[in-house]
XYZ file of C-alpha atoms in Angstrom:
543
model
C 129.259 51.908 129.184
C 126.539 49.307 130.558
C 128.448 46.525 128.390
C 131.811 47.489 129.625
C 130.375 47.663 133.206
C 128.815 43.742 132.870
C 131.883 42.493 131.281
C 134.839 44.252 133.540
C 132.876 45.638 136.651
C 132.861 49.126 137.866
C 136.866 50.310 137.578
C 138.061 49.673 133.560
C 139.968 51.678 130.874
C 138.612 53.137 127.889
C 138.682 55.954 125.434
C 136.699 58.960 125.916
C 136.530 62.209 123.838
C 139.873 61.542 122.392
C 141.242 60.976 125.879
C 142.248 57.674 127.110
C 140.686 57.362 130.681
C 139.440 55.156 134.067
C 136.090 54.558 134.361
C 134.797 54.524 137.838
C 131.136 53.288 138.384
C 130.553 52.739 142.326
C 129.514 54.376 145.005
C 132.853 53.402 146.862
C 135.170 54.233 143.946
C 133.137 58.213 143.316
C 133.362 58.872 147.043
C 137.708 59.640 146.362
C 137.020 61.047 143.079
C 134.681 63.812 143.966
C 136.095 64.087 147.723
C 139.352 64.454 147.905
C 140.907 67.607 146.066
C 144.040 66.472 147.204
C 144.048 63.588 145.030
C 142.098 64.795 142.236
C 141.215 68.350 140.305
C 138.500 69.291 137.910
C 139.330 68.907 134.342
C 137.800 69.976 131.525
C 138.040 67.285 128.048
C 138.075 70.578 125.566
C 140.026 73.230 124.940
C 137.086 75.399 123.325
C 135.763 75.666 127.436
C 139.072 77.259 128.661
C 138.902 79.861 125.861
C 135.599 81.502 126.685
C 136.422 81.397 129.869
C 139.897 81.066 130.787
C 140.387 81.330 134.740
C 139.529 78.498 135.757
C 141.243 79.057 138.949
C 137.951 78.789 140.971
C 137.382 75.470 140.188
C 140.986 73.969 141.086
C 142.625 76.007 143.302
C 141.307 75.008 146.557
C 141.737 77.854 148.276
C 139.746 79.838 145.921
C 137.435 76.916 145.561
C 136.318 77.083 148.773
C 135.668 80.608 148.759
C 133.699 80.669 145.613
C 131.264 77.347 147.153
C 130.818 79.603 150.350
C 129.709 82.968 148.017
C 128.207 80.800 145.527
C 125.949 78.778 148.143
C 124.866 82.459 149.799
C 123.077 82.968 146.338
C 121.895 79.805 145.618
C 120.488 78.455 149.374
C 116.522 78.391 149.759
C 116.959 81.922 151.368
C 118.143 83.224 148.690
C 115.764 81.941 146.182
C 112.835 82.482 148.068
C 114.245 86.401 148.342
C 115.577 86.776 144.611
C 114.547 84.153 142.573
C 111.037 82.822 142.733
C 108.755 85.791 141.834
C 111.134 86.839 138.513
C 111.430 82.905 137.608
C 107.778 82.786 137.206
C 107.307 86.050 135.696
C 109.859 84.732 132.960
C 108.298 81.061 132.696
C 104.895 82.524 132.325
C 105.472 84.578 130.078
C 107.071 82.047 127.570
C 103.817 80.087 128.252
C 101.677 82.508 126.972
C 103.547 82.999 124.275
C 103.447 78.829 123.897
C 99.457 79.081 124.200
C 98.955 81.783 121.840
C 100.919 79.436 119.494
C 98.831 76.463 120.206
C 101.972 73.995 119.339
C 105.838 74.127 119.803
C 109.165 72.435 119.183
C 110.218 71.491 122.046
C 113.561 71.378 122.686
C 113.549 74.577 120.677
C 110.966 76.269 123.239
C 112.369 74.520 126.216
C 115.977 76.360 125.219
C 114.564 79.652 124.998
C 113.033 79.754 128.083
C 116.060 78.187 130.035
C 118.147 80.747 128.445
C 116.034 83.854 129.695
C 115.999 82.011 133.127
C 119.608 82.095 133.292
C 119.725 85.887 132.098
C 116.933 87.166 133.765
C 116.785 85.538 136.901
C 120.168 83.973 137.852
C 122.934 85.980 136.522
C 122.596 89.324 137.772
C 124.495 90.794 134.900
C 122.467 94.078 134.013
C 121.265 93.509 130.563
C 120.118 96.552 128.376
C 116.738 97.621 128.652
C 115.955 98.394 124.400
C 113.862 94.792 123.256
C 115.984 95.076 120.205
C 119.359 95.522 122.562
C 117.994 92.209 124.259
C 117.140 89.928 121.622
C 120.893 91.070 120.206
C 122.310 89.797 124.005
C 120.113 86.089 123.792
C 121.367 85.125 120.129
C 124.811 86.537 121.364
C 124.746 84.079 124.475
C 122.936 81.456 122.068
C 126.105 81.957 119.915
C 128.629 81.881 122.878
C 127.331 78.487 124.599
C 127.343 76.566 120.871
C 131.204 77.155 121.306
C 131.899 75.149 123.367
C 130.975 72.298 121.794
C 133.192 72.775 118.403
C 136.168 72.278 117.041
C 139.082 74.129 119.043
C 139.827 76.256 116.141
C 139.132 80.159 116.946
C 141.444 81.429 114.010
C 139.280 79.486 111.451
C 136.643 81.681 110.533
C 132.706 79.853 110.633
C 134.009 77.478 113.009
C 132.070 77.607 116.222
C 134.362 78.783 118.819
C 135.663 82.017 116.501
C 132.079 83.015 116.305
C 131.373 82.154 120.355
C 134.884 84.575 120.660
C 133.496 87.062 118.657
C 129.911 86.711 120.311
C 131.549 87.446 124.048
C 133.496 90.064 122.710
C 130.066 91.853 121.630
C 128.188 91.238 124.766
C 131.154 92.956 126.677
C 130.584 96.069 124.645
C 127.070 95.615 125.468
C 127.242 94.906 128.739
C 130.546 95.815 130.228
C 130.081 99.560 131.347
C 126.974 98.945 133.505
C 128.777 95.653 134.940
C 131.528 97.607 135.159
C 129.345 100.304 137.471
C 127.194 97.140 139.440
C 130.722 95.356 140.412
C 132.286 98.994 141.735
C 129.382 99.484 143.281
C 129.040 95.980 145.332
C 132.719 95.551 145.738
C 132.363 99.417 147.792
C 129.446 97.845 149.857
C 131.395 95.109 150.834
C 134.410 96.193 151.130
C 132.857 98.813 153.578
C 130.797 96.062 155.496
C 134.542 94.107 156.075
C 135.599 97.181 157.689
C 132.754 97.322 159.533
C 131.798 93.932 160.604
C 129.287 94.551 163.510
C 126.528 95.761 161.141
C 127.380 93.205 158.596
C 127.031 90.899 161.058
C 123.471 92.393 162.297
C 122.281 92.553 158.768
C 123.396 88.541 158.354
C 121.517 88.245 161.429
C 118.308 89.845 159.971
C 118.200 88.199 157.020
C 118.662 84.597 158.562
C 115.983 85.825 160.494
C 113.912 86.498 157.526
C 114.296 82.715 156.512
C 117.628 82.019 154.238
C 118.453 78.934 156.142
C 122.201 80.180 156.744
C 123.794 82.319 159.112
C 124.885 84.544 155.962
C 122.793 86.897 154.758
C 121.772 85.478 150.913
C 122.967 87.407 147.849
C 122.276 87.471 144.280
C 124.817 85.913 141.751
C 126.788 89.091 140.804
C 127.593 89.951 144.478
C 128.637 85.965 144.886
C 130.568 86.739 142.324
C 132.524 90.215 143.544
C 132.027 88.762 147.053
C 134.726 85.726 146.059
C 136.901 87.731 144.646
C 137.633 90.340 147.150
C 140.020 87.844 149.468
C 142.101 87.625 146.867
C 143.759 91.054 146.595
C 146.067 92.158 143.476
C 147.548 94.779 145.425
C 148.809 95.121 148.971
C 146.501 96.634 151.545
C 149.403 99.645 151.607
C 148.131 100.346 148.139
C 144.710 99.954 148.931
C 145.194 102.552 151.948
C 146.809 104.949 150.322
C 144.232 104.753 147.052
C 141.428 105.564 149.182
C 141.971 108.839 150.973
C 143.029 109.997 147.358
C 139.683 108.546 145.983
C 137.363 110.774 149.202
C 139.444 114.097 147.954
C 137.887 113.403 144.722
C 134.309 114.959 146.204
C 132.519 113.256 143.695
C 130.195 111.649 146.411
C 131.146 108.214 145.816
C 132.424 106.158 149.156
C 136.623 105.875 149.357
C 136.315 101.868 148.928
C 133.958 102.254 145.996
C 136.390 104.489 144.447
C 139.339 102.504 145.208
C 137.369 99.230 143.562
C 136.618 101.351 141.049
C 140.222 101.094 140.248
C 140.645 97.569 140.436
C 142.499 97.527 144.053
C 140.071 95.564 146.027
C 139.348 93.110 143.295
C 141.854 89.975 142.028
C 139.404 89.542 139.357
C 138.740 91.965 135.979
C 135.980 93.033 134.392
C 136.169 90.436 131.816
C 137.131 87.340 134.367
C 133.973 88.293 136.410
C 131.825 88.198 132.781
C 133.351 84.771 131.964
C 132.293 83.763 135.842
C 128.639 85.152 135.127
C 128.975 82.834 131.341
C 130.168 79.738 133.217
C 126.450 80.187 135.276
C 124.821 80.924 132.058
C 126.329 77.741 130.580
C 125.728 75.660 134.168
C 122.224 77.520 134.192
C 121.460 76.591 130.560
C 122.678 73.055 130.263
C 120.568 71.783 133.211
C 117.350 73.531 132.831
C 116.539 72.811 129.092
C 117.438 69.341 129.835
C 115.450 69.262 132.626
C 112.111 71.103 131.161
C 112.346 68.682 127.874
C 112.242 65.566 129.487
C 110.143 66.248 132.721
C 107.294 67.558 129.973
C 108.143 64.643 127.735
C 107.275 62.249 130.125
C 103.995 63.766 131.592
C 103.046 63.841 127.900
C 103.311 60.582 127.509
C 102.409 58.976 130.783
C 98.850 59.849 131.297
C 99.304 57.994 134.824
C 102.145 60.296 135.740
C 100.246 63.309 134.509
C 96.877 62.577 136.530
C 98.738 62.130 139.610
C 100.143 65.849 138.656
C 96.935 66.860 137.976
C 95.367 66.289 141.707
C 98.468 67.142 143.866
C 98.026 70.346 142.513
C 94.365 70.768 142.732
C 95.094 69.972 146.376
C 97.557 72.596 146.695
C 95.451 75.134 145.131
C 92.788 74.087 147.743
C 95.337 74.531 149.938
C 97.524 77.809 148.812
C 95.483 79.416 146.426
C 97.568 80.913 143.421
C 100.821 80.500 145.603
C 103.776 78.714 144.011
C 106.667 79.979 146.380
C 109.659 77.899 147.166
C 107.898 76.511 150.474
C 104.488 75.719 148.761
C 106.770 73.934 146.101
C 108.237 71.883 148.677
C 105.027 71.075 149.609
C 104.590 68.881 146.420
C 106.349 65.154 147.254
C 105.037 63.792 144.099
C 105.773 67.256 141.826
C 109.327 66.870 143.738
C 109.528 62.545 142.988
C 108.854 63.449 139.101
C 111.608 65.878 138.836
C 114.334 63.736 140.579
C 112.902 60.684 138.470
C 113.634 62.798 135.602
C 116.998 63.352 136.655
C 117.494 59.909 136.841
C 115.953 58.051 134.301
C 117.714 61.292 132.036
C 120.887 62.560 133.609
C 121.543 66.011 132.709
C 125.151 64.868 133.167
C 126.363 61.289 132.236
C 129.269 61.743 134.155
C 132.059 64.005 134.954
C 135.733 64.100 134.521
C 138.925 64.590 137.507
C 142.499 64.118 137.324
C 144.990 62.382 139.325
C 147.281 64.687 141.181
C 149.045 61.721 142.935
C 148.869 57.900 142.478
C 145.462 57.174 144.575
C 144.546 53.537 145.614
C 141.090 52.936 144.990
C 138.313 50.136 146.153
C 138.618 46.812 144.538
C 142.766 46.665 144.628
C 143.095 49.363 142.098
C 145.557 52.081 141.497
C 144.504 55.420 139.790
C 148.335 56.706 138.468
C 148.984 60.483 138.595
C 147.768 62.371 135.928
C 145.515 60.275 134.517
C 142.041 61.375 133.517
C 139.021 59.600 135.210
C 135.294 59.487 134.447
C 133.177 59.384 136.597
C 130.048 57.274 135.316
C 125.960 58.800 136.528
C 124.716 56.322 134.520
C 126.791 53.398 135.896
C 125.718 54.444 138.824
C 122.116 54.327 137.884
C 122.265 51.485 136.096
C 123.285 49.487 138.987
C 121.971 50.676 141.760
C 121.198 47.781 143.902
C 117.644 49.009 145.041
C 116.212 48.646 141.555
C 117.794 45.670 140.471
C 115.853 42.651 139.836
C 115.159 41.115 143.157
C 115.440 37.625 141.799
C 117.352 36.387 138.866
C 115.824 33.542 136.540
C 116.327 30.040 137.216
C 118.407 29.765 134.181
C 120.559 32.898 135.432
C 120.619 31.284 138.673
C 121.842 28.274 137.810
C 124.638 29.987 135.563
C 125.906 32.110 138.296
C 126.158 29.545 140.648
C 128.294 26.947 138.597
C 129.971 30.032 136.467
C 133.591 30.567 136.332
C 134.743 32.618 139.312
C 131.001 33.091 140.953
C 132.388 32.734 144.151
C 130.883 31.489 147.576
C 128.708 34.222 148.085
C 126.575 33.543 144.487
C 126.835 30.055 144.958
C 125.379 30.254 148.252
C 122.465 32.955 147.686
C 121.853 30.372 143.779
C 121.407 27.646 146.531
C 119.038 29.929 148.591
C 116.557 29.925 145.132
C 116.636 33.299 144.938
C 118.360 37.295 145.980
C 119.880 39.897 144.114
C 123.161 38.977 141.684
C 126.584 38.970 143.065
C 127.435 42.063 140.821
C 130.899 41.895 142.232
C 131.683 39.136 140.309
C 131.914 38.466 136.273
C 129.692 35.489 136.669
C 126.974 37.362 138.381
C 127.393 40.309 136.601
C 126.215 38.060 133.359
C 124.068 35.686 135.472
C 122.477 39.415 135.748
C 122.634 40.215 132.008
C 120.597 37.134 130.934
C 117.829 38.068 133.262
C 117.486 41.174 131.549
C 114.703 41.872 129.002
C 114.051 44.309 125.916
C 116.441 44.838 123.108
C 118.689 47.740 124.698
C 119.726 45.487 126.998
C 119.807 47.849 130.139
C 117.890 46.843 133.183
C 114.131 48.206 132.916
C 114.897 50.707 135.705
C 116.749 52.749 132.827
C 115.290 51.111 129.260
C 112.864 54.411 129.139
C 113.192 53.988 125.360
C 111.169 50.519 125.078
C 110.039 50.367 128.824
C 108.714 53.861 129.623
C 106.248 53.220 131.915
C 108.561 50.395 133.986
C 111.694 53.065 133.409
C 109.826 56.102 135.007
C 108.592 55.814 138.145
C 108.369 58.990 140.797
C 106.995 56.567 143.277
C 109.971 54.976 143.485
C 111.335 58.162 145.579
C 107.995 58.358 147.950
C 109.397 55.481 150.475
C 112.656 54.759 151.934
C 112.390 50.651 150.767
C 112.256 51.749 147.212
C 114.238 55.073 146.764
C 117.398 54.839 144.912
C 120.908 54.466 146.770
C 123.059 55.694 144.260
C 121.548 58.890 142.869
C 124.090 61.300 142.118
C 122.537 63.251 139.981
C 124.370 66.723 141.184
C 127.452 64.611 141.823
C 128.735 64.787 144.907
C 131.766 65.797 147.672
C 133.218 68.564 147.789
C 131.862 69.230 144.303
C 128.130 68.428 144.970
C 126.466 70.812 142.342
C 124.921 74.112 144.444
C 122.610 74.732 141.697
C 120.734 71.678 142.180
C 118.677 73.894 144.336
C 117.821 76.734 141.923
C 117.399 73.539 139.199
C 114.519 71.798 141.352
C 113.218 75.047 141.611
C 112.729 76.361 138.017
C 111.722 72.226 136.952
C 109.175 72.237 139.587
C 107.874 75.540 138.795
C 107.376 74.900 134.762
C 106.046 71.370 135.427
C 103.220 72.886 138.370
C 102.382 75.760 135.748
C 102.178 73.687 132.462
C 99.930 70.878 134.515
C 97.663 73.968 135.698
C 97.358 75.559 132.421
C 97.517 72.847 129.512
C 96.587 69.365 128.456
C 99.727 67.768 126.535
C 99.999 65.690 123.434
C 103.613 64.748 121.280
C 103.199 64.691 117.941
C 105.724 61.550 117.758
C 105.147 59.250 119.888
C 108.249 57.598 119.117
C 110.400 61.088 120.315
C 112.585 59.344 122.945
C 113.833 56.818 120.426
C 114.669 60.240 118.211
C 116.405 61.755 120.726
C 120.356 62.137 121.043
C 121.757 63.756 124.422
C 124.690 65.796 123.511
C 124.776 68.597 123.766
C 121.502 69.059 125.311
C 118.365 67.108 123.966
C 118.738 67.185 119.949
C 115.423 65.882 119.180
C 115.865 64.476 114.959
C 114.162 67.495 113.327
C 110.560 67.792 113.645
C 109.863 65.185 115.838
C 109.256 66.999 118.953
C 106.372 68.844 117.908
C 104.069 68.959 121.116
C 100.608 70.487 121.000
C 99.177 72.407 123.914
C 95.479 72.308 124.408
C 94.500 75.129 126.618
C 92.579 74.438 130.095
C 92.763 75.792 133.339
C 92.809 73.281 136.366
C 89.798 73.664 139.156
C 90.689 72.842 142.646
């Protein structure tokens, strides 16, 4: 991508996944891509995604879009976490830390999967999951199963092939967990369905718990009720129907409410049992992707930058000085240089290269370009990175300079600042866009703001995000728009919470050095085997 971007600029055709595509890389060509649903709708590269879960509608309807971000965000804003999140994420990370410290030395990606895995059951779903530890380890290698499908061969009829075992895997958890979610989602679509009818307490109750600190005027909600909550606009049935179910429902004296009874029966509800499982999968799979990505390379780095890792060290001393034991969502906010690692992270290692859209229409884009109707279009993180104009070199070489100003096309502006001795490149030109390229250094050939493989310690830098003259312009690492990620939230959280409980507890060492040049990205981190072997020496920090 970086060698397409230096030799055709941020707009240019290639081939992606077996899809021929547009490859936007700007700030100014994203903003249309990822703002205006009009012009563009999510789209998925792979079949195998729309088998496991195949309502989609949610994500491209805009109607029901909108509704689902509005739900959604009432269980993922910082009221909500600090109500339902914080306490059972730590319980859950701690406890895969003992069992790390008992063990004295893990594979990484391996032990950063598991625990990202349990977060996302545990913590963020809300799907009931069986209480028997056999019954449990059955539903994580089921889910385990499931999420490997989706990154296979769009075969389910071929048996051993990854997405006819991920089929077969959902179609076991929904014996396993289908009658109690059947039960929860009755049971919340009655509440609700009984707080619409009576919207003065519902509104009271909002009241109180935006009083209580959610940071919305909507009272927050765990994931399950998101999801019922999004559904329940969308009826299958007319409200006649739904009228005349629920007197019929009270006769039945078995002391359940008339709207419980009648959701019971699917009136109140446009989605099923199953479509509401595949909506609690698609946050398993959101859930999973980010986290283990995130808690692989945050630890990788503060293993290997002792610099980083001191810095760690004291703001949390300080905060135990200041807070004690206390790691709730405010006190973790109170960390700038815990928060300036995990965004670094993000950046230096996207969890997401990119992201793909369609056109619905024939959209005009910056730079004299036209995007035709129905063609796919990628939008580039790493572009973005990669050129973001605060962490390009401030001066090119006087070689570069020199080039750029008698170069082919360079234009009056990089003539002018090649005159001047000095600036940053005209990227907006071919000339300057190599003038660029030969003041780069290191074999990749990627500016040092991104070579983490043979430039770690220029690559990662959390100061960086500490002051407004050096923080990044283009970070868009939860892309953005209308579609801005409303996990990021929930994914700071659980980052920031591993990183401030491994830095209290352990001293770090990789057994390989060399891991990030053994490292491939898809899907997840897929360290070459045996080379993320990181041993944990047991100490507990002193304020």
């Amino acid at each position: 991508m970086w060698k397409n971007w230096l030799e055709y600029g941020p707009f240019f055709r290639t081939h992606l996944l077996g899809y021929p595509l547009y490859v936007v890389g700007s700030a100014g060509l994203i903003k249309p891509v990822l703002g205006d649903d009009s012009a563009f709708e999510f789209f998925v590269p792979g079949k195998t995604f729309t088998m496991l879960i195949s309502d989609i509608r949610h994500m491209q309807v805009p109607e029901q879009h909108a509704v689902f971000r509005r739900r959604l965000g009432q269980a993922l804003n910082p009221g909500a976490l600090s109500r339902h999140v914080m306490a059972p994420l730590r319980a859950v990370l701690e406890r895969h830390l003992d069992a790390w410290e008992a063990a004295g030395r893990v594979q990484l990606a391996e032990a950063c999967a598991a625990a990202s895995l349990d977060v996302a059951l545990e913590v963020l779903t809300g799907v009931p999951l069986p209480p028997a530890h056999e019954a449990r380890a059955e539903v994580r290698k089921l889910f385990r199963t499931a999420l490997a499908g989706l990154y296979g061969v769009p075969l389910p009829w071929l048996p051993g092939t990854a997405i006819h075992s991920a089929l077969r895997a959902q179609a076991r958890l929904m014996q396993l967990l289908g009658p109690e979610l059947d039960r929860e989602v009755a049971e919340l679509a009655g509440k609700m369905m009984e707080a619409e009818a009576n919207p003065a307490a519902s509104a009271a109750d909002a009241a109180g718990a935006a009083a209580g600190g959610s940071g919305s005027n909507e009272a927050p909600m765990r994931m399950l009720e998101a999801q019922v909550a999004a559904a329940l606009p969308f009826h299958r049935s007319s409200s006649s129907a739904s009228s005349s179910a629920a007197p019929a429902a009270a006769a039945n004296g078995n002391g359940k409410s008339a709207t419980a009874a009648a959701a019971t029966a699917g009136v109140g509800l446009s989605l099923t049992k199953e479509q509401i499982f595949e909506r609690a999968l698609g946050v398993v799979i959101a859930s999973d992707d980010t986290s283990k990505h995130l808690f692989f390379f945050a630890l990788v780095a503060a293993a290997m930058l002792p610099g980083v890792r001191g810095k760690l060290e004291q703001e949390q001393k300080e905060a135990m000085r200041k807070h004690g034991d206390d790691l709730s969502y405010a006190v973790l906010n109170d960390m700038p240089y815990l928060d300036a690692v995990i965004k670094e992270t993000i950046r230096v290692f996207p969890t997401a290269v990119g992201g793909f859209r369609r056109a619905l229409k024939d959209v005009a884009v910056e730079g004299g370009h036209v995007i035709p109707a129905g063609s796919i279009v990628f939008y580039s993180t790493h572009l973005l990175n990669a050129s973001d104009p605060a962490l390009l070199p401030r001066f090119l070489a006087p070689e570069a300079r020199r080039q750029q100003a008698v170069g082919p096309g360079a234009g009056a502006h990089a003539t002018t600042t090649a005159a001047a001795g000095g600036g940053q490149p005209d990227t907006g030109s071919k000339a300057g866009r190599k003038a660029l390229a030969r003041t780069l250094e290191g074999p990749t050939g990627l500016p040092a703001h991104l070579d983490y493989e043979c430039r770690l310690e220029e690559a990662f830098r959390p100061e960086r995000w500490l002051s407004d003259e050096t923080r990044p312009r283009q970070f868009t690492g939860f892309g953005g728009g209308s579609h801005l990620c409303l996990g990021m939230h929930v994914a700071h959280a659980e980052a920031r919470m591993l990183l401030a409980l491994v830095v209290r507890r352990f001293d770090l060492r990789l057994e390989d050095p060399q891991l990030l040049s053994r490292v491939t990205y898809f899907p997840g981190p897929v360290p070459r085997k045996g080379a993320d072997g990181l041993v944990l020496m047991p100490r507990r920090l002193e304020p």
